[in-house]
Tab-separated table of C-alpha atoms in Angstrom:
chain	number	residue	atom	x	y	z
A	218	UNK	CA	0.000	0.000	0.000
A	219	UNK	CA	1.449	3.436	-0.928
A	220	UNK	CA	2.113	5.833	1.866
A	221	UNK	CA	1.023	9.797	1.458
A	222	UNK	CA	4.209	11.109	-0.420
A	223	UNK	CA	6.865	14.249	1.037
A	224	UNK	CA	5.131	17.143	2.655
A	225	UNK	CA	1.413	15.662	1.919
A	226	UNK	CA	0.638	16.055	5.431
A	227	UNK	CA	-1.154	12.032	5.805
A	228	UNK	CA	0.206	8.609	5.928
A	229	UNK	CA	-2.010	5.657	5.780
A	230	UNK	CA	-4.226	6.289	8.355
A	231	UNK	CA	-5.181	9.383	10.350
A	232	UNK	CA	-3.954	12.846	10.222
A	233	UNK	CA	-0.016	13.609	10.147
A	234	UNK	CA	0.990	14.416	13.663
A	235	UNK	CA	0.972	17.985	14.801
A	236	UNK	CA	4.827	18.115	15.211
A	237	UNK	CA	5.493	17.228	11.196
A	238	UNK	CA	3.915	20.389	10.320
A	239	UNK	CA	6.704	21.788	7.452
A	240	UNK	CA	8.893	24.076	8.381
A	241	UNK	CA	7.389	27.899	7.899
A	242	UNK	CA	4.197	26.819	7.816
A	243	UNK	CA	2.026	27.756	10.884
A	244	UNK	CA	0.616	24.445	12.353
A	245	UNK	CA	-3.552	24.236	11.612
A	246	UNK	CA	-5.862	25.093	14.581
A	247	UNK	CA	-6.789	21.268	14.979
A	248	UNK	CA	-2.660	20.232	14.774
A	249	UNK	CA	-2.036	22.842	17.582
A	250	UNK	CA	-5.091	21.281	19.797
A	251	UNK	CA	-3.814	17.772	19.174
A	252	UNK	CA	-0.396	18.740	20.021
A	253	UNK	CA	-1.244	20.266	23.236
A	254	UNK	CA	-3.809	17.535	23.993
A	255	UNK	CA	-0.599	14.825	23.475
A	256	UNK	CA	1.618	17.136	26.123
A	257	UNK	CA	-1.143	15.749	28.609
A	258	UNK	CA	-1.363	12.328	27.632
A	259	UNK	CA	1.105	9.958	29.394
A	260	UNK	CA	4.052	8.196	27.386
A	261	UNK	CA	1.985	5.303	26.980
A	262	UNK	CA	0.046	7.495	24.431
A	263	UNK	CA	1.983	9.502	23.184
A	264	UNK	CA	1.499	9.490	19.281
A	265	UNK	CA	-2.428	8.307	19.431
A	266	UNK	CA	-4.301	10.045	17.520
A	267	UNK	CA	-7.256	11.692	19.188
A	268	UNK	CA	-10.644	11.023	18.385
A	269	UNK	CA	-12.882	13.402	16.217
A	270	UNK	CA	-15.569	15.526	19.017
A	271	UNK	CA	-18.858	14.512	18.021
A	272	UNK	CA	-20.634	17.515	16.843
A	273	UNK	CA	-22.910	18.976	19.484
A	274	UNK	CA	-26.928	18.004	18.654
A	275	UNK	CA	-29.157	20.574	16.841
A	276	UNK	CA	-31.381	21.721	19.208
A	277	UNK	CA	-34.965	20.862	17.801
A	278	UNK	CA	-37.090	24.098	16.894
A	279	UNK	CA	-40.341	24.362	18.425
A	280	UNK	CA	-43.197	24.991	15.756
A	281	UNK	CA	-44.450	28.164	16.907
A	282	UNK	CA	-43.251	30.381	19.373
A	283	UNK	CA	-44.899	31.447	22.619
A	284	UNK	CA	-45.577	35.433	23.013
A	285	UNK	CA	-43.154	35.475	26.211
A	286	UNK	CA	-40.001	34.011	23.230
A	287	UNK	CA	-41.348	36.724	20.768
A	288	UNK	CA	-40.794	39.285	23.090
A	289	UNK	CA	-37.724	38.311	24.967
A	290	UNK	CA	-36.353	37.943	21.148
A	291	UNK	CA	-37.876	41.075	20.567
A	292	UNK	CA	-35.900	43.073	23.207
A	293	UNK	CA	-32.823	41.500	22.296
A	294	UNK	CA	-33.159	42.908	18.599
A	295	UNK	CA	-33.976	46.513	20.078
A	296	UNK	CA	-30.746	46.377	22.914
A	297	UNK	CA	-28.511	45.697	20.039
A	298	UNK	CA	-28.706	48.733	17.740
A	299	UNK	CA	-30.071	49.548	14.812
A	300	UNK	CA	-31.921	46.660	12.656
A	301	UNK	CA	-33.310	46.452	9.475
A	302	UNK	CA	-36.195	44.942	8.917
A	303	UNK	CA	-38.149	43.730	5.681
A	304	UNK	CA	-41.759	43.497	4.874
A	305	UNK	CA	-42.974	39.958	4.456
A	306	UNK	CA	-46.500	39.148	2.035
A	307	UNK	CA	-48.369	38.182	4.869
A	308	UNK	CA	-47.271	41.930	6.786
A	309	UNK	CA	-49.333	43.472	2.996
A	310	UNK	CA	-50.952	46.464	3.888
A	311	UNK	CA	-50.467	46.319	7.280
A	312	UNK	CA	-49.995	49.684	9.304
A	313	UNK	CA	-46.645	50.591	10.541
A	314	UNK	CA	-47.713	50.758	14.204
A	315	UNK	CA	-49.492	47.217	14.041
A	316	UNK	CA	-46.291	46.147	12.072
A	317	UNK	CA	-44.405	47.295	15.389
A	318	UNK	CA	-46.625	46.011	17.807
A	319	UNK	CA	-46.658	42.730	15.971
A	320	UNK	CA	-42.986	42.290	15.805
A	321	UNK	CA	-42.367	43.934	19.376
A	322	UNK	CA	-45.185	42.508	21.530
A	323	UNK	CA	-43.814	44.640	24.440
A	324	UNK	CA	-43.689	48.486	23.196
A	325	UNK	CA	-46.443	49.915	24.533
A	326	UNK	CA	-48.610	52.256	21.953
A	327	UNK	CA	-47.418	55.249	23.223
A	328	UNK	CA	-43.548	54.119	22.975
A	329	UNK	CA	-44.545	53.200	19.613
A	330	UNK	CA	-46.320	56.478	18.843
A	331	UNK	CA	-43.379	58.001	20.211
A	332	UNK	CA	-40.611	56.901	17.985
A	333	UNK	CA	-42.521	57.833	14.750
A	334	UNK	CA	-42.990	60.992	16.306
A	335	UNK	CA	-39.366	61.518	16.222
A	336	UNK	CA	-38.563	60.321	12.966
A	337	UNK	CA	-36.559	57.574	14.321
A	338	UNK	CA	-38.204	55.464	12.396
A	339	UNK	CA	-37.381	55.124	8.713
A	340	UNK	CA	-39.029	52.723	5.531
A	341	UNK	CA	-37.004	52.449	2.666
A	342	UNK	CA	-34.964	55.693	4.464
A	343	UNK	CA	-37.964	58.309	4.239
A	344	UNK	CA	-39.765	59.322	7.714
A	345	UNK	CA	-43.224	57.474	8.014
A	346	UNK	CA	-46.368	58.411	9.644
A	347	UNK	CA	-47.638	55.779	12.333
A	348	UNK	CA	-50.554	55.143	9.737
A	349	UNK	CA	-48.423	54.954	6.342
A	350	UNK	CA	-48.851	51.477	5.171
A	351	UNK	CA	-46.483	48.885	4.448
A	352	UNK	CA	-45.930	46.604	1.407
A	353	UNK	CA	-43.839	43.459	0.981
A	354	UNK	CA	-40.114	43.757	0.146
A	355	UNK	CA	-39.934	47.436	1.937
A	356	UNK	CA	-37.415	47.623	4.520
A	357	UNK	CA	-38.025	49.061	7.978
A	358	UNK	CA	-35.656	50.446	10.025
A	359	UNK	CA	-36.055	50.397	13.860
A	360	UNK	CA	-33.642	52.447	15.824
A	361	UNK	CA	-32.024	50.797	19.198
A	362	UNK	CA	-34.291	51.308	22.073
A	363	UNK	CA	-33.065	50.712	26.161
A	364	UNK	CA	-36.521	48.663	27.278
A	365	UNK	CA	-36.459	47.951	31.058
A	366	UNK	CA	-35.980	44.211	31.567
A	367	UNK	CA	-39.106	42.813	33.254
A	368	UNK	CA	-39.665	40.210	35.334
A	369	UNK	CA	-41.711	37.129	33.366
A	370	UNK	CA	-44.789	36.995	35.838
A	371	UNK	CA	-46.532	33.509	34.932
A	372	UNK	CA	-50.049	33.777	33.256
A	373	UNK	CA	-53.096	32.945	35.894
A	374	UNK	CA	-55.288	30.535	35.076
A	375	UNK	CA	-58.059	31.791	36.793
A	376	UNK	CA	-57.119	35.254	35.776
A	377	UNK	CA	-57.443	34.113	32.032
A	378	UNK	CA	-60.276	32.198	32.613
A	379	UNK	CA	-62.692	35.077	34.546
A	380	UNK	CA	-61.166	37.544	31.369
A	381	UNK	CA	-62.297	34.824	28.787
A	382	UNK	CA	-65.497	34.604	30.419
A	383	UNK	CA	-65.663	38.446	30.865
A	384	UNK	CA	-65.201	38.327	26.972
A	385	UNK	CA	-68.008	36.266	26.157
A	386	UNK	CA	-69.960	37.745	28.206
A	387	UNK	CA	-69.909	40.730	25.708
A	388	UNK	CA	-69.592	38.884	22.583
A	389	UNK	CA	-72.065	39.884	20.125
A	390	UNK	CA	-70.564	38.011	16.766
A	391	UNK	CA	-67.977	35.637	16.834
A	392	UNK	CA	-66.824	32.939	13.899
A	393	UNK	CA	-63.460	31.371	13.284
A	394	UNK	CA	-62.279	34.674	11.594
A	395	UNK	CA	-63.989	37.528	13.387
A	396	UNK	CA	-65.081	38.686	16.768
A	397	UNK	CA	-67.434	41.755	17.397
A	398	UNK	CA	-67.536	42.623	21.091
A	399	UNK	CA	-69.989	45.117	23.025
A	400	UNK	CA	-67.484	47.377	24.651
A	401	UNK	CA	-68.825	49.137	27.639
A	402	UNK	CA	-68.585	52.691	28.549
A	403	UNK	CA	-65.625	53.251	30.887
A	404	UNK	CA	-63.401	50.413	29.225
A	405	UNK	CA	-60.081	51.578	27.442
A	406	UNK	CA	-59.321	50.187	23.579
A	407	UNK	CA	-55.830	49.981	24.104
A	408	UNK	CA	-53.100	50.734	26.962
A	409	UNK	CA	-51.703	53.837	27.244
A	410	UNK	CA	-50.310	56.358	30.177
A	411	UNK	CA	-51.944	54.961	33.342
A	412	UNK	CA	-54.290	52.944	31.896
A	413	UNK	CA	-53.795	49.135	33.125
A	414	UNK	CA	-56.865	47.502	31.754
A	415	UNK	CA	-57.872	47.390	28.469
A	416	UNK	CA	-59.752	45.025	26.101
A	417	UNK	CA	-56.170	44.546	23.862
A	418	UNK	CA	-54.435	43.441	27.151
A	419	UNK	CA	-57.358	40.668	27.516
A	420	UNK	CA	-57.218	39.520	24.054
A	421	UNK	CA	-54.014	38.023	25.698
A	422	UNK	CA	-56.230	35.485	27.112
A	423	UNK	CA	-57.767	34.484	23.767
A	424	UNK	CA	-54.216	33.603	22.571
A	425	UNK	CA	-54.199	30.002	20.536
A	426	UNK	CA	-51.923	27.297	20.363
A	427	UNK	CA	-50.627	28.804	17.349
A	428	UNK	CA	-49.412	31.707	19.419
A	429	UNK	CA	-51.755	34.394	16.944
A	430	UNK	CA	-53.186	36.767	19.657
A	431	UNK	CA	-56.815	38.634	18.472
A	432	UNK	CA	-55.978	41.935	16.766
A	433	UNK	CA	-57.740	44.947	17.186
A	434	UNK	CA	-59.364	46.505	13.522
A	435	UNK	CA	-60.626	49.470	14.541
A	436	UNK	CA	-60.683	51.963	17.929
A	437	UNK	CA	-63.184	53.620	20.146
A	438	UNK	CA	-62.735	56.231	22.502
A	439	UNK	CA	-63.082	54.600	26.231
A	440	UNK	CA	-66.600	56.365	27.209
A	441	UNK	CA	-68.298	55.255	23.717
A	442	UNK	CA	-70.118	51.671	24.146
A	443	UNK	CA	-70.828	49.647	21.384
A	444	UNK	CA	-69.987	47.490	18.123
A	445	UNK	CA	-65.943	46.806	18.138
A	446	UNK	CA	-64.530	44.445	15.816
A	447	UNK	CA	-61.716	41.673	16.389
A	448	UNK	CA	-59.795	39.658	13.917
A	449	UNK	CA	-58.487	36.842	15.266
A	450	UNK	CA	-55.962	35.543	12.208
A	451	UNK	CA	-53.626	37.823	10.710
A	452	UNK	CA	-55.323	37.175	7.469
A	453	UNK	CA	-58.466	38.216	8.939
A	454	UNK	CA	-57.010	41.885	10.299
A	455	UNK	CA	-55.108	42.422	6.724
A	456	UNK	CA	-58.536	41.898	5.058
A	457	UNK	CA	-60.837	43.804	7.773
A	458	UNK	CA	-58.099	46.779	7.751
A	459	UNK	CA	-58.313	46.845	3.931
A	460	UNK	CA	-62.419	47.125	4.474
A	461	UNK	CA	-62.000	49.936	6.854
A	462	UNK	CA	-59.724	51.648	5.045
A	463	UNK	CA	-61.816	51.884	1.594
A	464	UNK	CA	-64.684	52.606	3.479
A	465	UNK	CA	-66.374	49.662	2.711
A	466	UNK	CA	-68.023	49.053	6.403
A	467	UNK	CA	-70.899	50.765	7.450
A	468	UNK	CA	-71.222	52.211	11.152
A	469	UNK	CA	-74.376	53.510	12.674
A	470	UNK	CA	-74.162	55.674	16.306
A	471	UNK	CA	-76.721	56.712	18.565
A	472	UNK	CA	-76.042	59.741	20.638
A	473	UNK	CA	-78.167	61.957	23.105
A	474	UNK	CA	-77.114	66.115	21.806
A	475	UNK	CA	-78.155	69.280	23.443
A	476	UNK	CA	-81.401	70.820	21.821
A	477	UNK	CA	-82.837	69.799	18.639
A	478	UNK	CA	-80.869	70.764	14.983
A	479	UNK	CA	-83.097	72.837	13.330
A	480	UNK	CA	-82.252	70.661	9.791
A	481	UNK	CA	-83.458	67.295	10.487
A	482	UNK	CA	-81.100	65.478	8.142
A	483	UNK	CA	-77.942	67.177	7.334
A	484	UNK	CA	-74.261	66.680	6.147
A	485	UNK	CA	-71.087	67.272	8.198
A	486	UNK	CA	-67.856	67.726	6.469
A	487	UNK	CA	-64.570	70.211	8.190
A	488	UNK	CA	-61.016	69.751	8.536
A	489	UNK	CA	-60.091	68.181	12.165
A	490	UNK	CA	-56.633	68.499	13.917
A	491	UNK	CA	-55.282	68.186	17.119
A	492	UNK	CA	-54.985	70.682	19.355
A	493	UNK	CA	-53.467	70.510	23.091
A	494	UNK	CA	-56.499	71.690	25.738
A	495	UNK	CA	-55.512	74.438	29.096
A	496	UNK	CA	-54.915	71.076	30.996
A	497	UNK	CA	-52.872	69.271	28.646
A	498	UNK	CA	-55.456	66.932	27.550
A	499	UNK	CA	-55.797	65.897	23.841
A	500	UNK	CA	-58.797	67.546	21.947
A	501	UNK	CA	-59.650	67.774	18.421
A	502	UNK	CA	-60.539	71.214	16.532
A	503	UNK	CA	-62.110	72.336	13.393
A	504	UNK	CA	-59.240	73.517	11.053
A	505	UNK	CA	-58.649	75.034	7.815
A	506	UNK	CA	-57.946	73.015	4.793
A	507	UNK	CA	-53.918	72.930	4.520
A	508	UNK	CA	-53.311	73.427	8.175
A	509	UNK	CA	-50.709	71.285	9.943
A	510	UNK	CA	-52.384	67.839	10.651
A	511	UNK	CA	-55.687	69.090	9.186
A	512	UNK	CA	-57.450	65.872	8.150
A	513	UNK	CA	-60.940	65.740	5.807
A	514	UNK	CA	-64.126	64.569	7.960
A	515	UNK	CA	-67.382	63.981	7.152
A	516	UNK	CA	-70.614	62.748	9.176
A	517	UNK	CA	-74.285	62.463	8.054
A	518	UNK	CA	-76.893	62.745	10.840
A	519	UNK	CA	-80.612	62.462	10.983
A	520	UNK	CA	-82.773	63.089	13.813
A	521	UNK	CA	-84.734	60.312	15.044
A	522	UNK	CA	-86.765	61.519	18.223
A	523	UNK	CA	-87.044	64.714	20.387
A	524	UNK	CA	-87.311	65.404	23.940
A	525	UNK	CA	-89.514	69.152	23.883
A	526	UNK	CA	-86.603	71.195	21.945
A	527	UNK	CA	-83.940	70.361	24.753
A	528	UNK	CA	-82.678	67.180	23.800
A	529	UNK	CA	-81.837	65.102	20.561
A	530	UNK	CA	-82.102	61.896	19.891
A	531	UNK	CA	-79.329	61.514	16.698
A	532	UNK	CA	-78.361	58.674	14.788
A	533	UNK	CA	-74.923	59.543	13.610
A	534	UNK	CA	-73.520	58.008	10.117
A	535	UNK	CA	-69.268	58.312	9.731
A	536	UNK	CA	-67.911	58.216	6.574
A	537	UNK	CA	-64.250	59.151	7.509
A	538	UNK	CA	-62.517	57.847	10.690
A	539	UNK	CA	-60.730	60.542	12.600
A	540	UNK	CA	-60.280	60.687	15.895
A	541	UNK	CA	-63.273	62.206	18.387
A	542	UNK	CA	-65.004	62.573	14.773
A	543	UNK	CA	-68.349	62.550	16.289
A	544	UNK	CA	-67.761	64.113	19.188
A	545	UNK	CA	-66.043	67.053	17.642
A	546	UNK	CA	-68.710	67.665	14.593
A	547	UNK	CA	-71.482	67.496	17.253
A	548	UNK	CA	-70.030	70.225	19.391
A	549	UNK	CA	-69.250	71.839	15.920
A	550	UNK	CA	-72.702	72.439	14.876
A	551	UNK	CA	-73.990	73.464	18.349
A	552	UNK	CA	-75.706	70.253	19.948
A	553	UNK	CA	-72.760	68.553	21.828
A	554	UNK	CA	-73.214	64.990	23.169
A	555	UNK	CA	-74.686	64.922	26.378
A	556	UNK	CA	-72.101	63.658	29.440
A	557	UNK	CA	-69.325	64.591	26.749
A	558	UNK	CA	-66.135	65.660	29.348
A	559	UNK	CA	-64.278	67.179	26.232
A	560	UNK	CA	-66.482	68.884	24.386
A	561	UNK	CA	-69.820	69.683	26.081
A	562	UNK	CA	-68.739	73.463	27.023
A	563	UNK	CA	-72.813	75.075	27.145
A	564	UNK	CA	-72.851	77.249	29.798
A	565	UNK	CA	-74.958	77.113	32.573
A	566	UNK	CA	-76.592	74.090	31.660
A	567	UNK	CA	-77.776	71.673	34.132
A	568	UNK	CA	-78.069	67.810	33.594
A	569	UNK	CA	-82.079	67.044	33.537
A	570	UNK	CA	-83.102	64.914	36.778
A	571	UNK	CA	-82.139	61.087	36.467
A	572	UNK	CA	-79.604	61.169	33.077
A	573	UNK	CA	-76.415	60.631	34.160
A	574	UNK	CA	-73.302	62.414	33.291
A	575	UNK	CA	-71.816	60.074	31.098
A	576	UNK	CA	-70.944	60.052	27.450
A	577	UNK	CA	-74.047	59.852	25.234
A	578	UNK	CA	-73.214	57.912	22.217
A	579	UNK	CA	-72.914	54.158	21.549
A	580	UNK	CA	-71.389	52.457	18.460
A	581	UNK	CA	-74.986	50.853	17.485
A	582	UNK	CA	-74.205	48.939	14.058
A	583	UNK	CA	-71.526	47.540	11.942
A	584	UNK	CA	-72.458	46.108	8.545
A	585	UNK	CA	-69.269	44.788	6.965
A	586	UNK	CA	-68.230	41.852	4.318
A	587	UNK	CA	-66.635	38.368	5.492
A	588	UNK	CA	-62.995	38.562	5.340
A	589	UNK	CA	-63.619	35.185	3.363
A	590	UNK	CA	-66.365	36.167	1.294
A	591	UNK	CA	-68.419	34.285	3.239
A	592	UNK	CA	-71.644	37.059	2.714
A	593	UNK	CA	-72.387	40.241	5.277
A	594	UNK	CA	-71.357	40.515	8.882
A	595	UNK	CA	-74.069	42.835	10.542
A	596	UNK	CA	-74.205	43.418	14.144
A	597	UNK	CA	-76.087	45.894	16.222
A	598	UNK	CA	-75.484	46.634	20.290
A	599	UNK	CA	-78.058	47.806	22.747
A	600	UNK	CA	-78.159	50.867	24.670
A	601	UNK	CA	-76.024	50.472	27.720
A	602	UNK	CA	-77.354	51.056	30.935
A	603	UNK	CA	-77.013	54.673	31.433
A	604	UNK	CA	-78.174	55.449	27.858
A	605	UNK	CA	-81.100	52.936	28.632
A	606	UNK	CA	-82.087	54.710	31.647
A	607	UNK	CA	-82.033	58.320	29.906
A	608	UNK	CA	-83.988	56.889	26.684
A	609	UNK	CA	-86.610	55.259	29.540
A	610	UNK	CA	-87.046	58.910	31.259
A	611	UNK	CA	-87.402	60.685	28.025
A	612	UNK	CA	-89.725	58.281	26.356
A	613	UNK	CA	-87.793	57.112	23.480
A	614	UNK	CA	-88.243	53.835	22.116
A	615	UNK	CA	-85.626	51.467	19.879
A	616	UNK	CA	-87.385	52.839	16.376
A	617	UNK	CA	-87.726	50.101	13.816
A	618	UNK	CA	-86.343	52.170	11.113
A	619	UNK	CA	-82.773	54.118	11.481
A	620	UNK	CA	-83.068	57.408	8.814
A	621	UNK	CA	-79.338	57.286	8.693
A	622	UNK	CA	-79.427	53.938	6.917
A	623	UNK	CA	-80.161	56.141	3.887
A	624	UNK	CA	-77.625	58.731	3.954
A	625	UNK	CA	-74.623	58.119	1.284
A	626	UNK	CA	-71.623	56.083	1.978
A	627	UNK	CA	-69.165	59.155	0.938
């Protein structure tokens, strides 16, 4: 049998030792290990060669990932600078601050809100808007962020279950894809500064094996009751956001206004934007077109009932989606919503005996298509208790027939 010839490095078997290296030549990482493993080996084996380390075993990789992983992973990626991140098909039209709060389960919305603020968030290297949306293949860049390390607390199980059963409890609509709950009054959307309970932080609870938490579709403000949609598939919010977003669902209110408009049907439409209130809190104003933030709304409204020329019964019809839309075109007009801490401003006006001073106005109806085509979702909530009381004391029944179901979808 032929041997390896000069300077090949091998005889028959094994490796060539360590110390046969040739000369100017810097011994290989493995022949320097060897060498120093044979400087500990007795004389009796001296010149064996050591055995080839097993390679360590793959650790398997779970199927999905828990929400606690996604988030620990999550604040890893922050802590270590900047990242880049890219769109994938299934992230299609999604918002840029659901795209963030998908990725990084644990910035809260105002963090998020925050950084956009800034500009310290970039697609494709131009600033973005919070609302801009995203399409596949665009990159994202997220700038490093400091997040306070917090303690894992384990889930309840009796906590999850009483917030599951709180949930259904309010359910008014639920399939495999969708989930329309009756919000009450009182009862924050999402988290924000001080605000510990909220329905997004129980749609923990409803989290499947899959890991895919409900999403939220759409907002209301905290004091308005009524019709507020879920997805629970990420297929399900791309689709419902798209419906949203081309107008394509139909929302009814019901509010309680100061005195009766003297046009019984009428069209809203004004520039909103935000303005900061004497005591810091967020209102929204009627602006000029081309003003700084000024958005495009527009509201229908028809009256429904009376209560002798001081009160309004109004079913409100929303064909944009800004912020305190409602609210704001009310008060714009001159009949605010009754209970209304931002902006009910009529002076020396006293609440009438028994209505309580709450917000006035529940989200009564959502008519929407199946994500899946699977026909019409249409869903209407009843007056919550306070509203109930104040439409028993003025006389008002639940009329058959809604005027606003006329007015024009633009």
């Amino acid at each position: 049998m032929k041997t390896g010839g000069k300077g090949t490095g091998r005889g028959p078997r094994g490796p060539r030792p360590a110390g046969d290296a040739p000369r100017g030549k810097r011994p290989s990482h493995d022949a320097r290990r060897q060498a120093k493993a044979a400087g500990r080996r007795g004389p009796e084996e001296e010149g064996r060669v050591a055995p080839a380390r097993k390679p360590a075993p793959a650790r398997p990789v779970p199927a999905t990932r828990t929400r606690a992983e996604v988030k620990a992973e999550a604040s890893e990626v922050l802590a270590t600078g900047v990242q880049q991140l890219v769109v994938t098909p299934d992230e299609n039209e999604m918002r840029i601050d659901r795209f963030l709060e998908s990725r990084f389960p644990q910035l809260s919305f105002s963090h998020i809100q925050r950084i956009v603020r800034k500009g310290e968030l970039r697609v494709d290297g131009k600033r973005a808007d919070s609302k801009d949306r995203l399409v596949p293949g665009q990159t994202v860049r997220i700038p490093p962020l400091k997040l306070e390390q917090q303690a894992q607390r384990p889930r309840s199980p009796k906590a999850d279950a009483d917030t599951i059963g709180f949930l259904r409890s309010i359910t008014l609509y639920e399939d495999e894809d969708v989930l329309v709950l009756n919000k009450p009054a009182g009862l924050a959307v999402q988290g924000g500064s001080g605000t510990k309970k909220h329905v997004d932080g129980m749609l923990e609870a409803l989290t499947g094996k899959d890991g895919q938490k409900p999403r939220l579709v759409h907002r209301l403000d905290k004091d308005t009751s009524g019709c507020l949609v879920i997805a629970k598939s990420r297929f399900a919010a791309a689709t419902l956001a798209k419906t949203f977003r081309s107008r394509s669902a139909r929302k009814v209110y019901w509010a309680l206004v100061y005195h009766v408009p003297r046009v019984k049907q009428g069209r809203i439409s004004t520039y909103l934007a935000r303005e900061e209130a004497y005591d810091g809190d967020q209102r929204m104003a009627v602006a000029q077109h081309g003003e700084d933030g000024a958005m495009h709304a527009v509201t229908y409204y028809a009256v429904v009932e009376t209560a002798a020329q001081k009160l309004a019964w109004l079913s409100l019809k929303p064909v944009t989606g800004r912020t305190h839309q409602l609210r704001a075109h009310a008060a714009h007009i001159g009949h605010p919503i009754v209970g209304d801490p931002k902006y009910f401003d009529i002076q020396n006006w006293e609440m009438p005996g028994g209505i309580q001073n709450k917000l006035h106005l529940l989200a009564r109806r959502i008519v929407l298509p199946h994500p899946r085509g699977k026909g019409t979702i249409d869903v209407s909530a009843p007056l919550p208790p306070h509203m109930r009381q104040s439409w028993n004391l003025l006389g008002f029944e639940d009329a058959p027939y809604d005027p606003i179901v006329e007015a024009p979808d633009e």
